[in-house]
Amino acid sequence: MPDPMRPRAALRTAVVWDVLREALDDRVAVTGRKALDVLDTGGGSGHFAVPVARLGHRVTVVDPSPNALFALERRAAEEGVAERVRGVQGDAHGLFEVVEREGYDAVLCHGVLEYVDDPAEGLRNVTGALREAGTLSLLAAGLGGAVLARALAGHFKEARRALTDTEGRWGEGDPVPRRFTPEQLTALAEEAGVGVGAVHGVRVFADLVPGALVDTEPGALDALLQLEAAAAELPAFRSVATQLHVLGVKRVTQGE
């Protein structure tokens, strides 16, 4: 099957997709079930949910936007996976009003913690939806990438403000309410009951390289994808990534 995350438009999420697909394959091997139950919180129009369903898994998408859920339904139908994708309106804080606790083998929490009122509570809910030893894929905005981007654009005061701001914001016009360092994001995951297995830097270079160069230089896209993959787990580059990806497993409490 062609890789659904390799087109030019999906360059920024290729690293996450590669890691996620491997984690799902590992979960299939552990459970002995080819079709997993996957929850995608804040999954929107199905950028990850539909490719996951194409792997044969059952995916529930929770999103507060009716328009996004409508787009999800249409996209799933176009890709021939409508019977494996279900969309419900809701958010991380009211998650168990629309889905069951401990009902999923894997949960995707991508681009959610930046926007919820209480990231710790939101992540506890997300983890609560996992079955024991289930897989968490957590993706959130990275502080270092924002500081670097503002500095390279010549906005040095904004870069410094982001560096010192408690929420990692560069100013009133910043569209992202909150950013995280690798240490902050892994600490949130650990506190929510997740054993962190790996942390990846996402979009280390992709946001800094001119699009025209990638589109016109032969072989540039594949080379950039390989570079992103090589740098993703290196701490020096992880700390300046636009996004941070944490992959972990829900810890089994004693007595279970």
Coordinates of N, CA and C in Angstrom, one line a residue:
M1 N 0.8 -1.2 0.0 CA 0.0 0.0 0.0 C 0.9 1.2 0.0
P2 N 0.6 2.2 -0.8 CA 1.4 3.5 -0.9 C 1.3 4.2 0.5
D3 N 2.4 4.7 0.9 CA 2.5 5.4 2.2 C 1.7 6.7 2.1
P4 N 0.6 6.8 2.9 CA -0.3 8.0 2.8 C 0.3 9.3 3.3
M5 N 1.4 9.2 4.0 CA 2.0 10.4 4.6 C 3.2 10.9 3.9
R6 N 3.4 10.4 2.7 CA 4.6 10.9 1.9 C 4.5 12.0 0.9
P7 N 3.2 12.4 0.6 CA 3.1 13.5 -0.3 C 3.8 14.8 0.2
R8 N 4.1 15.7 -0.7 CA 4.7 17.0 -0.3 C 3.9 17.7 0.8
A9 N 2.6 17.7 0.7 CA 1.8 18.4 1.7 C 1.9 17.8 3.1
A10 N 2.3 16.5 3.2 CA 2.4 15.8 4.5 C 3.8 15.7 5.0
L11 N 4.7 16.5 4.4 CA 6.1 16.4 4.8 C 6.3 16.6 6.3
R12 N 5.5 17.5 6.9 CA 5.7 17.9 8.3 C 5.3 16.8 9.3
T13 N 4.5 15.8 8.8 CA 4.1 14.8 9.7 C 4.7 13.4 9.4
A14 N 5.6 13.3 8.5 CA 6.2 12.0 8.1 C 6.8 11.3 9.2
V15 N 7.6 12.0 10.0 CA 8.3 11.3 11.2 C 7.2 10.7 12.1
V16 N 6.2 11.5 12.4 CA 5.2 11.0 13.4 C 4.5 9.7 12.8
W17 N 4.2 9.8 11.5 CA 3.5 8.6 10.9 C 4.4 7.4 10.9
D18 N 5.6 7.5 10.7 CA 6.5 6.4 10.7 C 6.6 5.7 12.1
V19 N 6.7 6.6 13.1 CA 6.8 6.1 14.5 C 5.5 5.5 14.9
L20 N 4.4 6.1 14.5 CA 3.0 5.6 14.9 C 2.7 4.3 14.2
R21 N 3.0 4.2 13.0 CA 2.7 2.9 12.3 C 3.5 1.8 12.9
E22 N 4.7 2.0 13.2 CA 5.5 0.9 13.9 C 5.0 0.6 15.2
A23 N 4.5 1.6 16.0 CA 3.9 1.3 17.3 C 2.6 0.5 17.2
L24 N 1.8 0.8 16.2 CA 0.6 0.1 16.0 C 0.9 -1.4 15.6
D25 N 1.9 -1.6 14.8 CA 2.3 -2.9 14.4 C 2.8 -3.7 15.6
D26 N 3.5 -3.1 16.5 CA 4.0 -3.7 17.7 C 2.8 -4.1 18.6
R27 N 1.8 -3.2 18.6 CA 0.6 -3.5 19.5 C -0.2 -4.7 18.9
V28 N -0.3 -4.8 17.6 CA -0.9 -5.9 17.0 C -0.2 -7.2 17.4
A29 N 1.1 -7.2 17.3 CA 1.9 -8.4 17.7 C 1.6 -8.8 19.1
V30 N 1.6 -7.8 20.0 CA 1.4 -8.1 21.5 C 0.0 -8.6 21.7
T31 N -1.0 -8.0 21.1 CA -2.4 -8.4 21.4 C -2.9 -9.6 20.6
G32 N -2.2 -9.8 19.5 CA -2.7 -10.9 18.6 C -3.9 -10.6 17.8
R33 N -4.3 -9.3 17.9 CA -5.5 -8.8 17.1 C -5.1 -7.9 16.0
K34 N -5.5 -8.3 14.7 CA -5.1 -7.5 13.6 C -5.7 -6.1 13.6
A35 N -7.0 -6.0 14.1 CA -7.7 -4.8 14.1 C -7.7 -4.2 15.5
L36 N -7.1 -3.1 15.7 CA -7.0 -2.4 17.0 C -8.1 -1.4 17.1
D37 N -8.5 -1.1 18.4 CA -9.4 0.1 18.7 C -8.5 1.3 18.9
V38 N -8.7 2.3 18.1 CA -7.8 3.5 18.2 C -8.7 4.7 18.4
L39 N -8.3 5.6 19.3 CA -9.0 6.8 19.6 C -8.1 8.0 19.2
D40 N -8.6 8.9 18.4 CA -7.9 10.1 17.9 C -8.6 11.3 18.5
T41 N -8.0 11.9 19.6 CA -8.6 13.1 20.2 C -8.2 14.3 19.4
G42 N -9.1 15.2 19.1 CA -8.8 16.3 18.3 C -8.3 16.0 16.9
G43 N -8.9 14.9 16.4 CA -8.4 14.3 15.1 C -8.9 15.0 13.9
G44 N -9.8 16.0 14.0 CA -10.2 16.8 12.9 C -10.7 16.1 11.7
S45 N -10.2 16.4 10.6 CA -10.7 15.8 9.3 C -10.1 14.5 9.0
G46 N -9.3 13.9 9.9 CA -8.8 12.6 9.7 C -7.5 12.4 9.1
H47 N -6.6 13.4 9.3 CA -5.3 13.4 8.7 C -4.5 12.1 9.1
F48 N -4.7 11.7 10.4 CA -4.1 10.5 10.8 C -5.1 9.4 10.9
A49 N -6.3 9.7 11.3 CA -7.3 8.6 11.5 C -7.6 7.8 10.2
V50 N -7.7 8.5 9.1 CA -8.0 7.7 7.8 C -6.8 6.8 7.4
P51 N -5.6 7.2 7.5 CA -4.5 6.3 7.2 C -4.4 5.2 8.2
V52 N -4.7 5.4 9.5 CA -4.7 4.4 10.5 C -5.8 3.4 10.1
A53 N -7.0 3.8 9.7 CA -8.1 2.9 9.3 C -7.7 2.1 8.1
R54 N -6.9 2.7 7.2 CA -6.5 2.0 6.0 C -5.5 0.8 6.4
L55 N -5.0 0.9 7.5 CA -4.1 -0.2 8.0 C -5.0 -1.4 8.5
G56 N -6.3 -1.1 8.6 CA -7.3 -2.1 9.1 C -7.8 -1.9 10.5
H57 N -7.5 -0.8 11.1 CA -7.9 -0.6 12.5 C -9.2 0.2 12.6
R58 N -9.9 0.1 13.7 CA -11.1 0.8 13.9 C -10.8 2.1 14.7
V59 N -11.2 3.2 14.1 CA -10.8 4.5 14.7 C -12.0 5.4 15.1
T60 N -12.0 5.9 16.3 CA -12.9 6.9 16.8 C -12.3 8.2 16.9
V61 N -12.8 9.2 16.2 CA -12.3 10.6 16.2 C -13.2 11.4 17.1
V62 N -12.6 12.1 18.1 CA -13.3 13.1 18.9 C -12.8 14.5 18.6
D63 N -13.7 15.3 18.2 CA -13.3 16.7 17.8 C -14.4 17.6 18.1
P64 N -14.1 18.9 18.6 CA -15.2 19.8 18.9 C -15.9 20.4 17.7
S65 N -15.3 20.3 16.5 CA -15.8 21.0 15.3 C -16.7 20.1 14.5
P66 N -18.0 20.5 14.3 CA -18.8 19.8 13.4 C -18.4 19.8 12.0
N67 N -17.8 20.9 11.5 CA -17.3 21.0 10.2 C -16.1 20.0 9.9
A68 N -15.2 19.9 10.9 CA -14.1 18.9 10.8 C -14.6 17.5 10.7
L69 N -15.6 17.2 11.5 CA -16.2 15.8 11.5 C -16.9 15.5 10.2
F70 N -17.5 16.5 9.6 CA -18.2 16.3 8.3 C -17.1 16.0 7.3
A71 N -16.0 16.8 7.3 CA -14.9 16.5 6.4 C -14.3 15.2 6.6
L72 N -14.2 14.7 7.9 CA -13.7 13.4 8.2 C -14.6 12.3 7.6
E73 N -15.9 12.5 7.7 CA -16.8 11.5 7.1 C -16.7 11.4 5.6
R74 N -16.5 12.5 5.0 CA -16.4 12.6 3.5 C -15.0 11.9 3.1
R75 N -14.0 12.3 3.9 CA -12.7 11.7 3.5 C -12.6 10.2 3.7
A76 N -13.2 9.7 4.8 CA -13.2 8.3 5.1 C -14.0 7.6 4.0
A77 N -15.1 8.1 3.5 CA -15.8 7.5 2.4 C -15.0 7.5 1.1
E78 N -14.3 8.6 0.8 CA -13.5 8.6 -0.4 C -12.4 7.6 -0.4
E79 N -11.9 7.3 0.8 CA -10.8 6.4 1.0 C -11.2 5.0 1.2
G80 N -12.5 4.8 1.2 CA -13.1 3.4 1.3 C -13.0 2.8 2.7
V81 N -12.9 3.7 3.8 CA -12.8 3.1 5.1 C -13.9 3.6 6.0
A82 N -15.0 4.1 5.5 CA -16.1 4.7 6.3 C -16.6 3.7 7.4
E83 N -16.6 2.4 7.1 CA -17.1 1.5 8.1 C -16.1 1.3 9.3
R84 N -14.9 1.8 9.2 CA -13.9 1.7 10.2 C -13.6 3.0 10.9
V85 N -14.3 4.1 10.5 CA -14.0 5.4 11.1 C -15.3 6.0 11.7
R86 N -15.3 6.4 12.9 CA -16.5 7.0 13.6 C -16.1 8.4 14.2
G87 N -16.9 9.4 13.9 CA -16.6 10.7 14.4 C -17.6 11.1 15.4
V88 N -17.2 11.7 16.6 CA -18.1 12.1 17.6 C -17.6 13.5 18.1
Q89 N -18.6 14.4 18.4 CA -18.3 15.7 18.8 C -18.0 15.8 20.3
G90 N -16.8 16.3 20.7 CA -16.4 16.4 22.1 C -15.0 16.9 22.2
D91 N -14.5 17.0 23.4 CA -13.1 17.4 23.7 C -12.5 16.6 24.8
A92 N -11.2 16.9 25.0 CA -10.5 16.1 26.0 C -11.0 16.2 27.4
H93 N -11.6 17.4 27.8 CA -12.0 17.5 29.2 C -13.4 16.8 29.4
G94 N -14.2 16.7 28.4 CA -15.4 16.0 28.5 C -15.4 14.6 27.8
L95 N -14.2 14.1 27.7 CA -14.0 12.9 26.9 C -14.9 11.7 27.2
F96 N -15.1 11.5 28.5 CA -15.9 10.3 28.8 C -17.4 10.5 28.8
E97 N -17.8 11.6 28.3 CA -19.2 11.8 27.9 C -19.5 11.2 26.5
V98 N -18.4 11.0 25.8 CA -18.7 10.5 24.4 C -17.9 9.2 24.1
V99 N -16.9 8.8 24.9 CA -16.2 7.5 24.7 C -16.1 6.8 26.0
E100 N -15.8 5.5 26.0 CA -15.7 4.7 27.2 C -14.2 4.8 27.8
R101 N -14.2 4.6 29.1 CA -12.9 4.5 29.8 C -12.2 3.1 29.4
E102 N -10.9 3.2 29.3 CA -10.1 2.0 29.1 C -10.7 1.1 27.9
G103 N -11.1 1.8 26.9 CA -11.7 1.1 25.7 C -10.8 1.0 24.5
Y104 N -9.6 1.5 24.6 CA -8.8 1.6 23.4 C -7.3 1.1 23.5
D105 N -6.9 0.5 22.4 CA -5.5 -0.1 22.4 C -4.5 1.0 22.2
A106 N -4.9 2.1 21.5 CA -4.0 3.2 21.2 C -4.8 4.5 21.2
V107 N -4.2 5.6 21.7 CA -4.8 6.9 21.7 C -3.8 7.9 21.1
L108 N -4.3 8.7 20.1 CA -3.6 9.8 19.5 C -4.1 11.1 20.2
C109 N -3.1 11.8 20.7 CA -3.4 13.2 21.2 C -2.5 14.1 20.5
H110 N -2.9 14.6 19.4 CA -2.1 15.4 18.5 C -2.7 16.9 18.4
G111 N -1.9 17.8 18.8 CA -2.3 19.2 18.7 C -3.5 19.6 19.6
V112 N -3.5 18.9 20.8 CA -4.6 19.2 21.8 C -4.1 19.9 23.0
L113 N -3.0 19.5 23.6 CA -2.6 20.1 24.8 C -2.3 21.6 24.8
E114 N -2.0 22.1 23.5 CA -1.7 23.5 23.4 C -2.9 24.4 23.7
Y115 N -4.1 23.8 23.5 CA -5.4 24.6 23.5 C -6.3 24.3 24.7
V116 N -6.1 23.2 25.4 CA -7.0 22.9 26.5 C -6.7 23.8 27.7
D117 N -7.7 24.0 28.5 CA -7.5 24.9 29.7 C -6.5 24.3 30.7
D118 N -6.6 23.0 30.9 CA -5.7 22.3 31.8 C -5.1 21.1 31.2
P119 N -3.8 21.3 30.7 CA -3.2 20.2 30.0 C -3.0 18.9 30.8
A120 N -2.8 19.0 32.1 CA -2.6 17.9 32.9 C -3.9 17.1 33.0
E121 N -5.0 17.8 33.2 CA -6.3 17.1 33.3 C -6.7 16.5 32.0
G122 N -6.4 17.2 30.9 CA -6.8 16.7 29.6 C -6.0 15.4 29.3
L123 N -4.7 15.4 29.6 CA -3.9 14.2 29.4 C -4.3 13.1 30.3
R124 N -4.7 13.3 31.5 CA -5.1 12.3 32.4 C -6.4 11.6 31.8
N125 N -7.3 12.4 31.2 CA -8.5 11.8 30.6 C -8.1 11.0 29.4
V126 N -7.2 11.5 28.5 CA -6.7 10.8 27.4 C -6.1 9.4 27.8
T127 N -5.3 9.4 28.8 CA -4.7 8.2 29.3 C -5.7 7.3 29.9
G128 N -6.7 7.8 30.5 CA -7.8 7.0 31.0 C -8.6 6.2 30.0
A129 N -8.5 6.7 28.7 CA -9.2 6.0 27.7 C -8.4 4.7 27.2
L130 N -7.2 4.6 27.6 CA -6.3 3.5 27.2 C -6.6 2.2 28.0
R131 N -6.5 1.1 27.3 CA -6.5 -0.2 28.0 C -5.1 -0.3 28.7
E132 N -4.9 -1.2 29.6 CA -3.6 -1.4 30.2 C -2.6 -1.7 29.2
A133 N -1.4 -1.1 29.3 CA -0.3 -1.3 28.4 C -0.6 -0.7 27.0
G134 N -1.7 0.1 26.9 CA -2.0 0.7 25.6 C -1.0 1.8 25.2
T135 N -1.0 2.1 23.9 CA 0.0 3.1 23.4 C -0.6 4.5 23.3
L136 N 0.2 5.4 23.7 CA -0.1 6.9 23.6 C 0.8 7.5 22.6
S137 N 0.2 8.2 21.7 CA 1.0 9.1 20.7 C 0.6 10.5 21.0
L138 N 1.6 11.3 21.6 CA 1.3 12.6 22.0 C 2.2 13.6 21.2
L139 N 1.5 14.6 20.6 CA 2.2 15.6 19.7 C 1.7 16.9 20.2
A140 N 2.7 17.8 20.4 CA 2.4 19.2 20.9 C 3.5 20.1 20.4
A141 N 3.1 21.4 20.5 CA 4.0 22.5 20.0 C 5.3 22.6 20.9
G142 N 6.4 22.7 20.2 CA 7.7 22.8 20.9 C 8.1 24.2 21.1
L143 N 8.7 24.6 22.3 CA 9.1 25.9 22.5 C 10.3 26.3 21.7
G144 N 11.3 25.4 21.6 CA 12.5 25.8 20.9 C 12.4 26.2 19.5
G145 N 11.5 25.5 18.8 CA 11.2 25.8 17.4 C 10.6 27.2 17.2
A146 N 9.8 27.6 18.1 CA 9.2 28.9 18.0 C 10.2 30.0 18.3
V147 N 11.1 29.8 19.2 CA 12.1 30.8 19.5 C 13.1 30.9 18.3
L148 N 13.5 29.8 17.8 CA 14.4 29.8 16.7 C 13.8 30.5 15.4
A149 N 12.5 30.2 15.2 CA 11.8 30.7 14.0 C 11.7 32.2 14.1
R150 N 11.3 32.7 15.3 CA 11.2 34.2 15.5 C 12.5 34.9 15.4
A151 N 13.6 34.3 15.9 CA 14.9 34.8 15.8 C 15.4 34.9 14.4
L152 N 15.2 33.8 13.6 CA 15.7 33.8 12.2 C 14.9 34.8 11.3
A153 N 13.7 35.1 11.8 CA 12.9 36.1 11.0 C 13.2 37.5 11.4
G154 N 14.2 37.7 12.4 CA 14.6 39.0 12.8 C 13.8 39.6 13.9
H155 N 12.8 38.8 14.5 CA 12.0 39.3 15.6 C 12.6 38.8 16.9
F156 N 13.7 39.5 17.3 CA 14.5 39.1 18.4 C 13.8 39.3 19.8
K157 N 13.1 40.4 19.9 CA 12.3 40.6 21.1 C 11.3 39.6 21.3
E158 N 10.6 39.2 20.2 CA 9.6 38.2 20.4 C 10.2 36.8 20.7
A159 N 11.4 36.6 20.1 CA 12.1 35.3 20.4 C 12.4 35.2 21.9
R160 N 12.9 36.3 22.4 CA 13.3 36.3 23.8 C 12.0 36.2 24.7
R161 N 11.0 36.9 24.3 CA 9.7 36.8 25.1 C 9.2 35.3 25.2
A162 N 9.2 34.7 24.0 CA 8.8 33.3 24.0 C 9.7 32.4 24.9
L163 N 11.0 32.7 24.9 CA 11.9 31.9 25.7 C 11.7 32.1 27.2
T164 N 11.2 33.2 27.6 CA 11.0 33.5 29.0 C 9.5 33.4 29.5
D165 N 8.6 33.4 28.6 CA 7.2 33.4 28.9 C 6.8 32.0 29.5
T166 N 5.9 32.0 30.5 CA 5.6 30.8 31.2 C 4.8 29.8 30.2
E167 N 4.2 30.3 29.2 CA 3.4 29.5 28.3 C 4.2 29.4 27.0
G168 N 5.3 30.0 26.8 CA 6.1 29.9 25.6 C 5.5 30.7 24.5
R169 N 4.8 31.8 24.7 CA 4.2 32.6 23.7 C 5.1 33.8 23.4
W170 N 5.1 34.2 22.1 CA 6.0 35.3 21.7 C 5.3 36.7 21.7
G171 N 4.0 36.7 21.9 CA 3.3 38.0 22.0 C 1.8 37.8 21.9
E172 N 1.1 38.9 21.9 CA -0.3 38.9 21.9 C -0.9 38.3 20.6
G173 N -0.1 38.5 19.6 CA -0.6 38.0 18.3 C -0.2 36.5 18.0
D174 N 0.4 35.9 19.0 CA 0.8 34.5 18.8 C -0.5 33.6 18.8
P175 N -0.7 32.8 17.7 CA -1.9 32.0 17.6 C -1.9 30.7 18.4
V176 N -0.7 30.4 19.0 CA -0.6 29.2 19.8 C -0.6 29.5 21.3
P177 N -1.6 29.1 22.0 CA -1.8 29.5 23.4 C -0.7 28.9 24.4
R178 N 0.0 27.8 24.0 CA 0.9 27.2 24.9 C 1.9 26.3 24.1
R179 N 3.2 26.3 24.6 CA 4.2 25.5 24.0 C 5.0 24.7 25.1
F180 N 5.7 23.7 24.8 CA 6.3 22.8 25.8 C 7.8 22.6 25.4
T181 N 8.6 22.4 26.4 CA 9.9 21.8 26.2 C 9.8 20.3 26.3
P182 N 10.8 19.6 25.8 CA 10.7 18.1 25.9 C 10.6 17.6 27.3
E183 N 11.2 18.3 28.3 CA 11.1 17.9 29.7 C 9.7 18.2 30.2
Q184 N 9.1 19.3 29.9 CA 7.7 19.5 30.3 C 6.7 18.5 29.8
L185 N 6.9 18.2 28.5 CA 5.9 17.3 27.9 C 6.1 15.8 28.4
T186 N 7.3 15.4 28.6 CA 7.5 14.1 29.2 C 7.0 14.0 30.6
A187 N 7.2 15.1 31.4 CA 6.8 15.1 32.8 C 5.2 15.0 32.8
L188 N 4.5 15.7 31.9 CA 3.1 15.6 31.9 C 2.6 14.2 31.6
A189 N 3.3 13.5 30.6 CA 3.0 12.1 30.3 C 3.2 11.2 31.5
E190 N 4.3 11.3 32.1 CA 4.7 10.5 33.3 C 3.6 10.7 34.4
E191 N 3.3 11.9 34.6 CA 2.3 12.2 35.7 C 0.9 11.6 35.4
A192 N 0.6 11.5 34.1 CA -0.7 10.9 33.7 C -0.7 9.4 33.7
G193 N 0.5 8.8 34.0 CA 0.5 7.3 34.1 C 1.1 6.7 32.9
V194 N 1.9 7.4 32.1 CA 2.5 6.9 30.9 C 4.0 6.7 31.1
G195 N 4.4 5.5 30.7 CA 5.9 5.2 30.7 C 6.4 5.7 29.3
V196 N 7.2 6.7 29.3 CA 7.7 7.3 28.0 C 8.7 6.4 27.4
G197 N 8.5 6.0 26.2 CA 9.5 5.2 25.5 C 10.4 5.9 24.6
A198 N 9.9 7.0 23.9 CA 10.7 7.8 23.0 C 10.2 9.2 22.9
V199 N 11.1 10.1 22.6 CA 10.7 11.5 22.3 C 11.3 11.9 21.0
H200 N 10.5 12.5 20.1 CA 11.0 12.8 18.8 C 10.8 14.3 18.5
G201 N 11.8 14.9 17.9 CA 11.6 16.3 17.4 C 10.9 16.2 16.0
V202 N 9.9 17.0 15.8 CA 9.1 17.0 14.5 C 9.3 18.3 13.9
R203 N 9.5 18.3 12.6 CA 9.7 19.6 11.8 C 10.9 20.4 12.4
V204 N 12.0 19.7 12.5 CA 13.2 20.3 12.9 C 13.7 21.3 11.8
F205 N 13.6 20.8 10.6 CA 14.1 21.6 9.4 C 13.0 22.0 8.5
A206 N 11.9 21.3 8.4 CA 10.9 21.5 7.4 C 10.3 22.9 7.4
D207 N 10.2 23.5 8.5 CA 9.6 24.9 8.6 C 10.7 26.0 8.2
L208 N 11.9 25.6 8.2 CA 13.0 26.6 7.9 C 13.5 26.5 6.5
V209 N 13.2 25.4 5.8 CA 13.7 25.3 4.4 C 12.7 25.9 3.4
P210 N 13.1 26.7 2.5 CA 12.2 27.3 1.5 C 11.5 26.2 0.7
G211 N 10.1 26.4 0.6 CA 9.3 25.4 -0.1 C 9.8 25.3 -1.5
A212 N 10.1 26.4 -2.2 CA 10.5 26.3 -3.6 C 11.7 25.4 -3.8
L213 N 12.6 25.4 -2.8 CA 13.8 24.6 -2.9 C 13.5 23.1 -2.9
V214 N 12.5 22.7 -2.0 CA 12.1 21.3 -1.9 C 11.4 20.9 -3.1
D215 N 10.6 21.8 -3.7 CA 9.7 21.5 -4.9 C 10.5 21.4 -6.2
T216 N 11.6 22.1 -6.3 CA 12.3 22.2 -7.6 C 13.6 21.5 -7.7
E217 N 14.2 21.2 -6.5 CA 15.5 20.5 -6.5 C 15.3 19.0 -6.6
P218 N 15.8 18.3 -7.6 CA 15.6 16.9 -7.7 C 16.1 16.1 -6.5
G219 N 15.3 15.3 -5.9 CA 15.6 14.5 -4.8 C 15.6 15.2 -3.5
A220 N 15.3 16.5 -3.5 CA 15.4 17.3 -2.2 C 14.3 16.8 -1.2
L221 N 13.1 16.5 -1.6 CA 12.1 16.1 -0.7 C 12.5 14.8 0.1
D222 N 12.9 13.8 -0.7 CA 13.4 12.5 0.0 C 14.6 12.8 0.9
A223 N 15.5 13.6 0.5 CA 16.7 13.9 1.3 C 16.3 14.6 2.6
L224 N 15.3 15.5 2.5 CA 14.8 16.3 3.7 C 14.1 15.3 4.6
L225 N 13.3 14.4 4.1 CA 12.6 13.4 4.9 C 13.6 12.6 5.7
Q226 N 14.7 12.2 5.0 CA 15.7 11.3 5.6 C 16.4 12.1 6.7
L227 N 16.7 13.4 6.4 CA 17.3 14.2 7.4 C 16.5 14.4 8.7
E228 N 15.2 14.7 8.4 CA 14.2 14.8 9.6 C 14.2 13.5 10.4
A229 N 14.2 12.4 9.8 CA 14.1 11.1 10.5 C 15.4 10.9 11.3
A230 N 16.6 11.3 10.7 CA 17.9 11.1 11.4 C 18.0 12.0 12.6
A231 N 17.4 13.2 12.5 CA 17.6 14.2 13.6 C 16.5 14.0 14.7
A232 N 15.5 13.3 14.4 CA 14.3 13.4 15.3 C 14.5 13.0 16.7
E233 N 15.4 12.0 16.9 CA 15.6 11.5 18.3 C 16.9 12.1 18.9
L234 N 17.6 12.9 18.2 CA 18.8 13.5 18.8 C 18.5 14.7 19.7
P235 N 18.8 14.7 21.0 CA 18.4 15.7 21.9 C 18.7 17.1 21.4
A236 N 19.9 17.3 20.8 CA 20.3 18.7 20.4 C 19.3 19.2 19.3
F237 N 18.8 18.4 18.5 CA 17.8 18.9 17.5 C 16.4 18.8 18.0
R238 N 16.1 17.9 18.8 CA 14.8 17.7 19.4 C 14.4 19.0 20.2
S239 N 15.4 19.7 20.8 CA 15.1 20.9 21.6 C 14.8 22.1 20.8
V240 N 15.0 22.0 19.4 CA 14.7 23.2 18.6 C 13.6 22.8 17.5
A241 N 12.9 21.7 17.8 CA 11.9 21.3 16.8 C 10.6 22.1 17.0
T242 N 9.9 22.3 15.9 CA 8.6 23.0 15.9 C 7.6 22.2 16.8
Q243 N 7.6 20.9 16.7 CA 6.7 20.1 17.5 C 7.5 19.0 18.2
L244 N 6.9 18.5 19.2 CA 7.5 17.4 20.0 C 6.6 16.2 20.0
H245 N 7.1 15.0 19.8 CA 6.3 13.8 19.8 C 6.7 12.8 20.8
V246 N 5.8 12.5 21.7 CA 6.1 11.5 22.8 C 5.4 10.3 22.5
L247 N 6.1 9.1 22.6 CA 5.5 7.8 22.4 C 5.6 7.1 23.7
G248 N 4.5 6.6 24.2 CA 4.6 5.9 25.5 C 3.6 4.8 25.7
V249 N 3.6 4.1 26.8 CA 2.7 3.0 27.1 C 2.1 3.3 28.5
K250 N 0.8 3.1 28.6 CA 0.1 3.2 29.9 C 0.7 2.2 30.9
R251 N 1.1 2.7 32.0 CA 1.6 1.8 33.0 C 0.5 1.0 33.7
V252 N 0.8 -0.2 34.0 CA -0.1 -1.0 34.7 C 0.1 -0.9 36.2
T253 N -0.9 -0.5 36.9 CA -0.8 -0.2 38.3 C -0.7 -1.5 39.1
Q254 N 0.0 -1.5 40.2 CA 0.1 -2.7 41.0 C -1.2 -3.3 41.4
G255 N -1.3 -4.6 41.3 CA -2.6 -5.3 41.7 C -3.5 -5.6 40.5
E256 N -3.1 -4.9 39.3 CA -3.9 -5.2 38.1 C -3.3 -6.4 37.3

